[in-house]
XYZ file of C-alpha atoms in Angstrom:
376
model
C 109.949 99.318 177.007
C 106.849 98.424 178.991
C 107.086 99.100 182.712
C 105.707 96.842 185.400
C 104.016 98.922 188.149
C 105.654 97.015 190.950
C 104.865 99.482 193.699
C 101.344 100.520 192.785
C 98.182 98.609 193.641
C 96.782 96.355 190.961
C 93.964 97.785 188.806
C 90.786 98.203 190.772
C 92.564 97.901 194.101
C 92.710 100.807 196.546
C 94.009 99.747 199.931
C 92.490 102.798 201.617
C 88.937 102.555 202.901
C 86.396 105.127 201.710
C 86.341 106.512 205.250
C 90.101 107.133 204.978
C 90.250 109.112 201.757
C 89.366 106.628 199.020
C 86.404 107.438 196.735
C 83.114 106.342 198.338
C 81.534 103.126 197.071
C 78.775 103.371 194.488
C 76.010 102.548 196.963
C 76.855 105.685 198.988
C 76.397 107.860 195.907
C 73.200 106.090 194.870
C 71.626 106.225 198.346
C 70.235 109.834 198.335
C 68.371 109.638 194.976
C 67.320 106.064 195.733
C 65.817 107.216 199.044
C 63.850 109.919 197.219
C 62.447 107.345 194.778
C 61.544 104.858 197.520
C 59.752 107.478 199.649
C 57.770 108.836 196.675
C 56.825 105.342 195.455
C 55.747 104.240 198.939
C 53.482 107.251 199.468
C 51.900 107.008 196.009
C 51.214 103.272 196.304
C 49.837 103.417 199.848
C 46.088 103.863 200.336
C 46.686 105.527 203.694
C 48.881 108.573 204.369
C 52.360 107.561 205.510
C 54.136 109.710 208.040
C 57.563 109.163 206.524
C 58.295 112.688 205.374
C 60.903 112.988 208.120
C 63.109 110.572 206.136
C 63.599 113.236 203.490
C 65.498 115.291 206.047
C 68.285 112.692 205.927
C 68.928 113.175 202.198
C 71.054 116.385 202.291
C 73.408 115.020 205.006
C 73.768 111.756 203.067
C 74.565 113.724 199.908
C 77.513 115.358 201.698
C 79.351 112.000 201.681
C 79.707 111.804 197.899
C 78.301 114.923 196.191
C 79.621 118.413 195.685
C 77.935 121.566 197.034
C 75.874 122.177 193.867
C 74.408 118.654 193.757
C 73.796 118.787 197.518
C 71.908 122.080 197.087
C 69.791 120.544 194.303
C 68.895 117.548 196.471
C 68.053 119.886 199.342
C 65.707 121.824 197.043
C 64.099 118.564 195.894
C 63.426 117.608 199.521
C 61.703 120.925 200.270
C 59.658 120.698 197.035
C 58.505 117.137 197.778
C 57.164 118.179 201.163
C 54.845 120.634 199.419
C 53.380 118.278 196.780
C 49.823 117.431 197.882
C 49.673 114.152 195.964
C 52.480 112.717 198.070
C 50.617 113.423 201.331
C 53.871 113.882 203.222
C 52.196 116.123 205.788
C 53.016 119.665 204.771
C 55.398 120.906 207.440
C 54.756 123.851 209.662
C 57.000 126.874 209.704
C 59.301 125.453 212.412
C 59.709 122.105 210.626
C 60.309 123.793 207.289
C 62.915 126.114 208.752
C 64.656 123.114 210.338
C 64.837 121.286 207.008
C 66.051 124.411 205.209
C 68.736 124.882 207.870
C 69.866 121.250 207.528
C 69.996 121.603 203.719
C 72.018 124.843 203.868
C 74.367 123.383 206.479
C 74.833 120.287 204.306
C 75.801 122.478 201.334
C 78.411 124.237 203.475
C 79.816 120.942 204.795
C 79.920 119.571 201.235
C 81.893 122.635 200.133
C 84.401 122.158 202.961
C 84.687 118.415 202.227
C 85.259 119.037 198.510
C 88.061 121.514 199.241
C 89.613 119.128 201.727
C 89.412 116.200 199.299
C 91.048 118.276 196.576
C 93.899 119.218 198.930
C 94.351 115.622 200.114
C 94.333 114.458 196.504
C 97.095 116.927 195.641
C 99.153 115.910 198.669
C 98.738 112.218 197.802
C 99.833 112.894 194.213
C 102.954 114.678 195.445
C 103.668 111.874 197.948
C 103.282 109.210 195.264
C 105.618 111.099 192.941
C 108.216 111.384 195.718
C 107.926 107.726 196.633
C 108.170 106.620 193.000
C 111.332 108.705 192.714
C 112.752 106.601 195.552
C 111.607 103.282 194.062
C 110.650 103.649 190.376
C 108.667 100.986 188.505
C 110.601 97.833 187.724
C 111.456 97.283 184.038
C 110.126 94.123 182.429
C 113.639 93.231 181.341
C 117.093 94.318 182.505
C 119.905 93.087 180.298
C 119.552 89.335 179.954
C 117.164 89.005 182.905
C 113.376 89.233 182.865
C 111.942 90.770 186.023
C 108.593 90.679 187.766
C 108.078 92.290 191.163
C 105.380 92.911 193.726
C 105.478 95.295 196.682
C 102.852 95.764 199.369
C 103.647 98.254 202.134
C 102.305 97.337 205.564
C 101.225 100.926 206.271
C 98.039 101.688 204.361
C 98.082 104.632 202.006
C 101.839 104.406 201.314
C 103.685 103.004 198.307
C 107.045 102.510 200.004
C 107.735 101.039 203.414
C 110.657 99.221 204.972
C 111.244 96.777 202.092
C 113.145 97.606 198.918
C 114.407 96.051 195.714
C 116.110 97.156 192.527
C 117.561 95.580 189.383
C 120.309 97.430 187.505
C 122.562 96.705 184.556
C 126.141 97.912 184.750
C 129.676 97.280 183.525
C 129.978 94.200 185.761
C 126.655 92.600 184.818
C 123.059 92.718 185.983
C 122.908 93.221 189.734
C 119.922 92.835 192.030
C 119.252 93.905 195.590
C 116.269 93.149 197.794
C 116.007 93.699 201.506
C 114.260 95.035 204.567
C 115.355 97.988 206.692
C 114.720 98.515 210.369
C 111.224 99.900 210.979
C 108.140 100.223 208.808
C 106.165 102.814 206.909
C 107.281 106.361 206.186
C 109.889 106.362 208.959
C 111.892 103.792 206.983
C 111.688 105.554 203.610
C 114.781 107.715 204.235
C 116.871 104.617 204.971
C 115.493 102.878 201.886
C 116.373 105.896 199.726
C 119.903 105.989 201.145
C 120.484 102.273 200.522
C 119.100 102.327 196.989
C 121.254 105.335 196.139
C 124.345 103.545 197.452
C 123.434 100.394 195.519
C 122.991 102.272 192.225
C 126.430 103.851 192.647
C 128.018 100.519 193.599
C 126.567 98.852 190.481
C 128.691 101.223 188.399
C 131.819 101.362 190.556
C 132.367 98.134 192.504
C 133.953 95.225 190.603
C 132.514 92.401 192.723
C 129.373 91.631 194.702
C 131.117 91.535 198.089
C 132.276 95.109 197.565
C 128.710 96.134 196.785
C 127.578 94.654 200.107
C 130.441 96.435 201.862
C 129.442 99.789 200.365
C 125.833 99.357 201.510
C 127.071 98.435 204.983
C 129.249 101.564 205.156
C 126.349 103.712 203.989
C 124.223 102.570 206.929
C 127.107 102.985 209.385
C 127.603 106.596 208.253
C 123.864 107.346 208.422
C 123.641 105.794 211.871
C 126.590 107.847 213.126
C 124.867 111.072 212.059
C 121.683 110.262 213.989
C 121.725 109.847 217.763
C 120.715 106.340 218.903
C 119.741 105.456 215.315
C 121.298 101.949 215.265
C 120.263 101.487 211.652
C 120.484 98.048 210.117
C 118.974 96.209 207.179
C 118.818 92.700 205.835
C 119.566 92.207 202.150
C 120.158 89.681 199.399
C 122.370 90.680 196.476
C 122.679 88.882 193.149
C 124.957 89.317 190.154
C 124.224 87.624 186.819
C 126.860 86.717 184.272
C 126.663 88.235 180.788
C 124.695 85.254 179.435
C 122.547 85.061 182.620
C 123.368 81.368 182.993
C 125.367 81.891 186.171
C 124.482 83.933 189.234
C 126.466 84.943 192.302
C 124.578 85.469 195.548
C 125.402 87.239 198.817
C 122.870 87.091 201.666
C 123.127 89.472 204.631
C 120.431 88.389 207.084
C 117.787 88.089 204.352
C 115.896 84.900 203.374
C 117.936 83.151 200.634
C 116.542 83.045 197.099
C 114.636 79.988 195.950
C 115.544 78.260 192.691
C 112.554 77.116 190.658
C 113.693 74.349 188.317
C 111.002 72.333 186.613
C 108.436 71.331 189.227
C 110.843 71.776 192.145
C 111.583 74.774 194.365
C 114.697 74.647 196.534
C 116.386 77.209 198.732
C 119.905 78.118 197.609
C 122.632 77.067 200.012
C 124.271 80.398 200.730
C 126.711 81.288 203.512
C 124.786 83.821 205.622
C 126.390 87.102 206.651
C 125.394 89.636 209.256
C 122.792 92.291 208.358
C 123.982 95.527 206.807
C 124.794 98.353 209.192
C 126.406 96.158 211.861
C 129.866 96.590 210.380
C 131.154 93.955 207.948
C 134.683 93.485 209.233
C 136.182 92.780 205.827
C 134.188 92.868 202.607
C 136.900 90.705 201.034
C 136.011 87.892 203.436
C 132.440 87.683 202.186
C 131.946 84.583 200.077
C 129.562 84.830 197.162
C 127.746 81.617 196.339
C 127.889 80.833 192.607
C 124.976 78.929 191.042
C 124.758 77.630 187.481
C 121.405 78.263 185.814
C 119.654 76.373 183.043
C 117.205 77.666 180.468
C 113.802 77.777 182.149
C 115.158 78.305 185.676
C 113.681 81.077 187.777
C 114.862 82.722 190.973
C 112.214 83.728 193.499
C 113.159 86.261 196.182
C 110.808 87.094 199.042
C 111.047 89.294 202.113
C 110.452 88.067 205.648
C 106.937 89.487 205.366
C 106.212 86.435 203.199
C 108.188 83.660 204.895
C 107.250 84.781 208.433
C 103.516 85.229 207.789
C 101.465 82.950 210.086
C 97.999 81.494 209.897
C 95.538 81.271 212.809
C 97.310 78.191 214.164
C 100.692 79.943 214.222
C 102.157 77.987 211.291
C 104.507 79.822 208.932
C 103.619 80.266 205.288
C 105.144 77.294 203.379
C 106.590 79.296 200.498
C 108.662 76.538 198.855
C 105.746 74.102 198.992
C 103.332 76.604 197.452
C 105.821 77.511 194.722
C 105.974 73.870 193.668
C 102.227 74.043 193.102
C 102.704 77.088 190.846
C 105.648 75.613 188.925
C 103.856 75.571 185.590
C 102.629 79.159 185.793
C 103.988 82.040 183.734
C 106.714 83.951 185.637
C 104.860 87.233 185.068
C 101.835 85.892 186.971
C 103.762 84.098 189.710
C 103.988 86.970 192.203
C 100.252 87.683 191.910
C 99.421 84.014 192.512
C 101.669 83.836 195.575
C 100.239 87.107 196.922
C 96.654 85.869 196.552
C 97.601 82.588 198.225
C 99.438 84.419 201.033
C 96.380 86.574 201.790
C 94.190 83.458 201.960
C 96.708 81.854 204.310
C 97.164 84.977 206.476
C 94.412 87.565 205.797
C 95.957 90.123 208.169
C 99.485 90.559 206.797
C 101.232 92.933 209.215
C 104.628 93.310 207.544
C 105.825 94.810 204.272
C 105.748 92.209 201.513
C 108.243 92.063 198.654
C 108.455 89.381 195.964
C 110.748 89.313 192.960
C 110.966 86.753 190.144
C 114.089 86.756 187.963
C 114.164 84.676 184.798
C 117.415 84.272 182.811
C 116.615 85.251 179.215
C 119.717 85.734 177.080
C 118.999 87.625 173.839
C 119.339 84.455 171.754
C 116.680 82.768 173.900
C 114.484 85.850 174.077
C 114.299 86.035 170.262
C 112.810 82.564 170.118
C 109.989 83.453 172.479
C 109.182 82.367 176.058
C 111.466 79.846 177.685
C 109.641 76.498 178.106
C 109.089 75.172 181.599
């Protein structure tokens, strides 16, 4: 089964800058040899001697940014050789100038060696961190039971794959169950809470007979974790869904999270769900939680978004009009919907400060799935 890389950046996208560990852009790598070519061409084409030989001294330090020690040493040797070619008229340096350039070249080779070792170590640490974070929140399957799934996750803290938001879709003896939510805090400090909640949810999918009991188990998990940590006061918002066997009926429990939106035809409406307190504040009686039951039709889609989407503001302070924008994307393929909303959200609010989670769930019973995509 093909996996959808819900937590990883899209192809070609690296949210780190090249000054923060990402590979340098191509122009940085091209700059040292390009500077050699430009200097040589300028001196050969000029009828008068040009005193620009000093520019060659910048080539070894520039090479440090993107080249290894061997390539940096080669470029340093090229610089020294060019200064001694009479046809280039680069003013043959005296002993002091030559020693200075040699020193800069040797120092650049040493710095390049240190940078290469550091980059290798950072690369290893990032690989280990990504593996650990993917263990907490693995890629979302394209289909779970009778439900097709598409998800998008963007952590607010650059360089991380998991932040304070979470979601999961699991099949179990009581049907396909879904959780999406937002824990207190952001970035790596929230990962432990996310891992604890997802672990509790995956157990509850197998053990708890109804959705209210699942919410109660998540609430107890946070209460226990908070009791073990002094002044922790952990809490999380969440929305939980449970699909019937044919995926044409869904039960919804919302604990402080934005309610799901139902996309039916060209319309997008927010489900009318009785809100409950966030998880971790102590649900007095899980049996008192009322699950909203919604009948679904072929072609319906459920769109779940975190508060990082619905609370994003533009320069004027206006909130992102999610339901209105979804109506404009009504005819789009569900697999592309989260990418379209994300691109539109970034145009609306270029500086998104919160974790962003989006999840599209499309009922697709096996009988419907065999006939191909559900028409909109």
